Short mmCIF file of C-alpha atoms in Angstrom, two decimals:
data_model
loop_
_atom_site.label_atom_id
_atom_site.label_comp_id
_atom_site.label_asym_id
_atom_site.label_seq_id
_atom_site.Cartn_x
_atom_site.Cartn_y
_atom_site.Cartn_z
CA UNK A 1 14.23 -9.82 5.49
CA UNK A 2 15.21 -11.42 8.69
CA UNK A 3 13.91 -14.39 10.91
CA UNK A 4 10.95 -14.75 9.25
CA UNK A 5 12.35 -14.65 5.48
CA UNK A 6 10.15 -16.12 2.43
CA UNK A 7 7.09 -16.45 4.31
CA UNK A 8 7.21 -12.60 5.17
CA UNK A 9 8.22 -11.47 2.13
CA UNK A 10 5.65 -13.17 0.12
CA UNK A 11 2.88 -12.31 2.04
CA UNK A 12 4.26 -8.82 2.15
CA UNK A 13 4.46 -8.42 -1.96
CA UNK A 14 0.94 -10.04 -2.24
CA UNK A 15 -0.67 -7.68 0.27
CA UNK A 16 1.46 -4.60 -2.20
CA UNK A 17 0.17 -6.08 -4.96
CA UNK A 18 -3.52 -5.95 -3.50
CA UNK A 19 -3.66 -2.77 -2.70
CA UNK A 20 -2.21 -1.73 -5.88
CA UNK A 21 -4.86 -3.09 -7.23
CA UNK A 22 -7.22 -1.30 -4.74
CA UNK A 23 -5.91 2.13 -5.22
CA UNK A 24 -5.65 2.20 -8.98
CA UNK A 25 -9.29 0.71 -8.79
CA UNK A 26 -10.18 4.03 -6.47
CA UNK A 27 -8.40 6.21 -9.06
CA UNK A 28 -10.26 4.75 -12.04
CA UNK A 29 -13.36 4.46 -10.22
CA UNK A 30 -13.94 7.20 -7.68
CA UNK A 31 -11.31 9.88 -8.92
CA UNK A 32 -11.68 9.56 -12.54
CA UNK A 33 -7.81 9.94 -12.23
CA UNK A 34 -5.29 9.74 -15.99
CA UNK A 35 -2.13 7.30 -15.85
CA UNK A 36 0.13 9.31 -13.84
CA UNK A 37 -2.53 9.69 -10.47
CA UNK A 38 -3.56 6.11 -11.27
CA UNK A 39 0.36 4.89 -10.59
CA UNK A 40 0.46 7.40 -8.48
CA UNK A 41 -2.65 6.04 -5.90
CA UNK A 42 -1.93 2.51 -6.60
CA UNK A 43 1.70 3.23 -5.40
CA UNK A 44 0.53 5.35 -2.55
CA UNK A 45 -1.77 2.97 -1.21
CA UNK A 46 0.51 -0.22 -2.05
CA UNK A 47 3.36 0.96 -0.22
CA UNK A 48 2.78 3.63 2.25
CA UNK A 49 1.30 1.20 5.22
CA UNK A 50 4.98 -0.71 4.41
CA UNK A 51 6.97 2.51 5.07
CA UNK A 52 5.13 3.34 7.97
CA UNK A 53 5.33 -0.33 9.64
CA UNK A 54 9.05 0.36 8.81
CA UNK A 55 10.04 3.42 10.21
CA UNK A 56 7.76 2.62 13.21
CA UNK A 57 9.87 -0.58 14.11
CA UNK A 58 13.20 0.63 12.80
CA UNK A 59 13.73 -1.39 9.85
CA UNK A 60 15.78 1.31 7.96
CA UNK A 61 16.05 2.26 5.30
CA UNK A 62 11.93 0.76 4.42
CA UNK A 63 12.16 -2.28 2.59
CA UNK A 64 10.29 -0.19 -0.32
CA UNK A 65 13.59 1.74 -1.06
CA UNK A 66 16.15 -1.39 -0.38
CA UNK A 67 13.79 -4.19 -2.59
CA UNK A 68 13.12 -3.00 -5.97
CA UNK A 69 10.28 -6.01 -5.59
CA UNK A 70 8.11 -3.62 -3.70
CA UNK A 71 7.81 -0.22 -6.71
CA UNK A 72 8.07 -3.29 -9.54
CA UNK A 73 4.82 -5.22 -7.75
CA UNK A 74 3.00 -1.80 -7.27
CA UNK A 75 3.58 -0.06 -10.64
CA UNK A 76 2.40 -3.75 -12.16
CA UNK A 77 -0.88 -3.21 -10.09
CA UNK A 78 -1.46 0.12 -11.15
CA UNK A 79 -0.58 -0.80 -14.93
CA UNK A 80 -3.01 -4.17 -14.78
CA UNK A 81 -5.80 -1.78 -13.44
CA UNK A 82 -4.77 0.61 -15.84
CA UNK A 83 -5.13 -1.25 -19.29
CA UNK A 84 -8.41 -3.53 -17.81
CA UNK A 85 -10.44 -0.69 -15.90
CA UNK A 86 -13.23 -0.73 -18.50
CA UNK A 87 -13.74 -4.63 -17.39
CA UNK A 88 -12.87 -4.28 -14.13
CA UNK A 89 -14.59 -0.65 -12.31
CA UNK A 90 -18.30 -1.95 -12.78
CA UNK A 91 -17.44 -4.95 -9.95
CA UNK A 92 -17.81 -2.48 -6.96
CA UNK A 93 -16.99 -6.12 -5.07
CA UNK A 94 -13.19 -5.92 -6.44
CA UNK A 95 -12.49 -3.19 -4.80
CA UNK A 96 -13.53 -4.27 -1.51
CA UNK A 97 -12.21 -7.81 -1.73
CA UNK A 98 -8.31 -6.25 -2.82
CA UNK A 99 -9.03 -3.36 0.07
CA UNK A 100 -9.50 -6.32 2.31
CA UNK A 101 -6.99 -8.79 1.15
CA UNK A 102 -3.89 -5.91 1.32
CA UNK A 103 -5.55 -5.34 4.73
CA UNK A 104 -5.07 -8.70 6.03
CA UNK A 105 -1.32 -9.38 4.65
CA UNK A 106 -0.40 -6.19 5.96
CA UNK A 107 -1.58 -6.73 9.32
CA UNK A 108 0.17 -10.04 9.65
CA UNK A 109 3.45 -8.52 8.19
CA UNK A 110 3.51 -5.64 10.24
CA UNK A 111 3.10 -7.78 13.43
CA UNK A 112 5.65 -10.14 12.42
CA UNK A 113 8.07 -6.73 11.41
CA UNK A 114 7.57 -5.27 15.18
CA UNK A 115 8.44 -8.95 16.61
CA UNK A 116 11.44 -9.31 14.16
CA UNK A 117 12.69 -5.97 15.80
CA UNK A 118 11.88 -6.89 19.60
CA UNK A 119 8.74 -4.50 20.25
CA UNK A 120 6.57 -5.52 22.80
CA UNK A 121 3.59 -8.21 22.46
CA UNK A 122 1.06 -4.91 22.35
CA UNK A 123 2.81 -2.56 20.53
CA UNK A 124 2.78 -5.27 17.66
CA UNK A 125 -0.34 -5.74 17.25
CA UNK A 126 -0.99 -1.87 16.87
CA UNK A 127 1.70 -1.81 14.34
CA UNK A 128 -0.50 -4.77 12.83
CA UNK A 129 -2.75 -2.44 12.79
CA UNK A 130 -1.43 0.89 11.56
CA UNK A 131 0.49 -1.14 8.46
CA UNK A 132 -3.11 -2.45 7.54
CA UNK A 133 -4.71 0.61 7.95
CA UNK A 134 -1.98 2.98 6.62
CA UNK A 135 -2.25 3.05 3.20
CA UNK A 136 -6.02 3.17 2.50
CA UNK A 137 -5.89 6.15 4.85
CA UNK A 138 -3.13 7.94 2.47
CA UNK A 139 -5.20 6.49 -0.48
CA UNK A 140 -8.97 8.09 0.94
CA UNK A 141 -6.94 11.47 2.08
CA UNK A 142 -5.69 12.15 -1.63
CA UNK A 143 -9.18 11.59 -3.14
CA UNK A 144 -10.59 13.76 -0.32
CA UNK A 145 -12.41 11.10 1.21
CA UNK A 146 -13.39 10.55 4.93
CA UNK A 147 -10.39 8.06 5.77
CA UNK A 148 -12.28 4.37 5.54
CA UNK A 149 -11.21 3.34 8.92
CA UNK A 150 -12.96 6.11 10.64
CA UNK A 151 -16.24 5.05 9.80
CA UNK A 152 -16.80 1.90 7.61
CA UNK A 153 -18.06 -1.68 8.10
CA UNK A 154 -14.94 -2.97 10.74
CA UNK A 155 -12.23 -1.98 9.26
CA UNK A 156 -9.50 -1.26 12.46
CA UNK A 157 -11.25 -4.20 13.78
CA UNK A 158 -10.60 -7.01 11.54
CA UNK A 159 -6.48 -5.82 11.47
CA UNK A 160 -6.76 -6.05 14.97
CA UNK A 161 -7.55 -9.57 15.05
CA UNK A 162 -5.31 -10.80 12.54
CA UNK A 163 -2.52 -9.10 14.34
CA UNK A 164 -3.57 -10.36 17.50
CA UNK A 165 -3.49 -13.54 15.92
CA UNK A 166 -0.32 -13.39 14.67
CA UNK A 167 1.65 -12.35 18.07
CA UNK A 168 -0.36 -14.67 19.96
CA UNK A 169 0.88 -17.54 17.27
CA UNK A 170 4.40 -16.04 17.59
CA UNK A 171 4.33 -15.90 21.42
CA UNK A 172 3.14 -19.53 21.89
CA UNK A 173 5.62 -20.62 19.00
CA UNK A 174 3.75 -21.81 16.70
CA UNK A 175 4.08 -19.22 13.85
CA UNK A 176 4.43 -20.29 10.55
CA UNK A 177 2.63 -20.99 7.32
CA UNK A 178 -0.71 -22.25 8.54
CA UNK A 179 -0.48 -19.55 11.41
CA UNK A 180 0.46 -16.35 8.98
CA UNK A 181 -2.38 -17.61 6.79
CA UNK A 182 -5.10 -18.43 9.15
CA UNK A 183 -4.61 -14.84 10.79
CA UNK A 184 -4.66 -13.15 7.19
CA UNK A 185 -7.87 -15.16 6.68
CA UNK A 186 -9.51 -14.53 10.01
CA UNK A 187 -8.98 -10.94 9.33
CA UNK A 188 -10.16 -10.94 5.71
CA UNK A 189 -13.27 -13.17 6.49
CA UNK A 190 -14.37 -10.40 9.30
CA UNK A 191 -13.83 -7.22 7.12
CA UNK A 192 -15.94 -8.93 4.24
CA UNK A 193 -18.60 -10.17 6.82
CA UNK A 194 -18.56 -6.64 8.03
CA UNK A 195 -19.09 -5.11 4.25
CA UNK A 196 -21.59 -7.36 3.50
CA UNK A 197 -23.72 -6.34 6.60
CA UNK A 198 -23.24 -3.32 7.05
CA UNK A 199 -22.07 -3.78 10.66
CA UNK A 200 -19.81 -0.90 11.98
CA UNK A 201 -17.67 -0.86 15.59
CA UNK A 202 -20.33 0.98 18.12
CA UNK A 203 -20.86 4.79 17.48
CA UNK A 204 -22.24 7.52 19.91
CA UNK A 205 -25.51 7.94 20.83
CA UNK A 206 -27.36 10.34 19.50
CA UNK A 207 -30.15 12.45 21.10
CA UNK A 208 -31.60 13.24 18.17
CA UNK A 209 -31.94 9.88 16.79
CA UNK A 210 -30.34 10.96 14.00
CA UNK A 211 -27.45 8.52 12.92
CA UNK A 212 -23.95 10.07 12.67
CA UNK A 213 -22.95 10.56 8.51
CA UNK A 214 -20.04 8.42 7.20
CA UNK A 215 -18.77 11.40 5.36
CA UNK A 216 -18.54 9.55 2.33
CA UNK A 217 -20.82 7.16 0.33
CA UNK A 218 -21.28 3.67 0.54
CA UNK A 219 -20.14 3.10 -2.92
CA UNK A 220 -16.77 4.83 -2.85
CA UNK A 221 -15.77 2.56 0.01
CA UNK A 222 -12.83 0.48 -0.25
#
């Protein structure tokens, strides 16, 4: 890591570990998936919004393949999920508060990444965004499930505000602990608020008044 050293690296290994959690939840849950596809989601949705955010900004090679943190934290998610999934799949709420927590580090990480490597005020927060959002969209894809930020309860929305949050901080220069965190949580507290109502960006109108399908159901959501 560069200028922004323990604080981005911490918050990057929690948000791995969340979603590790998250995807070998979905595996366990949703797929009905044996050991190998549970590592194998809980590594795929851990790490792949990290490689993206990566590549994107030109942090070569991704910090998955240059920190062995990043494969040790995931393969520990998918192994806790693993051994406790008979305790843990009945709480539908786990899933969603782990889908939301990776969502929220990873937005503030991937902001901070696209700063560290002098990209543009915009084009960090839509790297925010696609770190957030990248690996529950590899995760829904390999279950064959309409991709969660398509469709469900402000998803793309909520990374966009904790990114925007965290350039904004960074731009005014006042980033730092309380910043990182209070974007993470401002993000997190609008994804759950969105999950618990049932509130969704605006959709198309429809003649018909027939509302447009998710694709997917409610319970499978991340």
């Amino acid at each position: 890591m560069h200028g922004y050293g323990v604080l981005h690296l911490v918050l990057d290994l929690l948000g791995t570990f969340a979603f590790a959690l998250n995807g070998a939840l979905t595996a366990t849950r949703v797929a009905r998936l044996d050991i190998v596809g549970v590592l194998a989601l809980a590594m795929v949705t851990a790490l792949g919004g990290g490689v993206l955010r990566d590549v994107l900004a030109g942090a070569l090679p991704p910090a998955t393949f240059s920190d062995w943190r990043y494969l040790a934290v995931a393969v520990a998610g998918g192994m806790v999920t693993f051994l406790l999934w008979r305790h843990l799949e009945r709480y539908r709420t786990l899933i969603m508060v782990f889908d939301a927590a990776g969502l929220s580090l990873f937005a503030v990480t991937g902001a901070t990444t696209a700063l560290e490597y002098h990209i543009g005020a915009p084009q960090a927060v839509l790297l925010g965004v696609v770190t957030g959002v990248g690996g529950g969209t590899l995760r829904d894809v390999l279950v064959l499930r309409l991709p969660t930020v398509l469709y469900a309860d402000l998803y793309a929305i909520p990374a966009l505000l904790g990114a925007g949050i965290t350039v904004a901080c960074e731009r005014t220069g006042v980033y730092g602990v309380p910043a990182a965190l209070g974007a993470a949580v401002a993000c997190f507290t609008l994804r759950m608020i969105g999950d618990h109502y049932g509130l969704n960006a605006p959709g198309p109108h429809r003649a018909d008044g027939i509302a447009p399908s998710d694709g997917s159901s409610r319970d499978a959501a991340s």
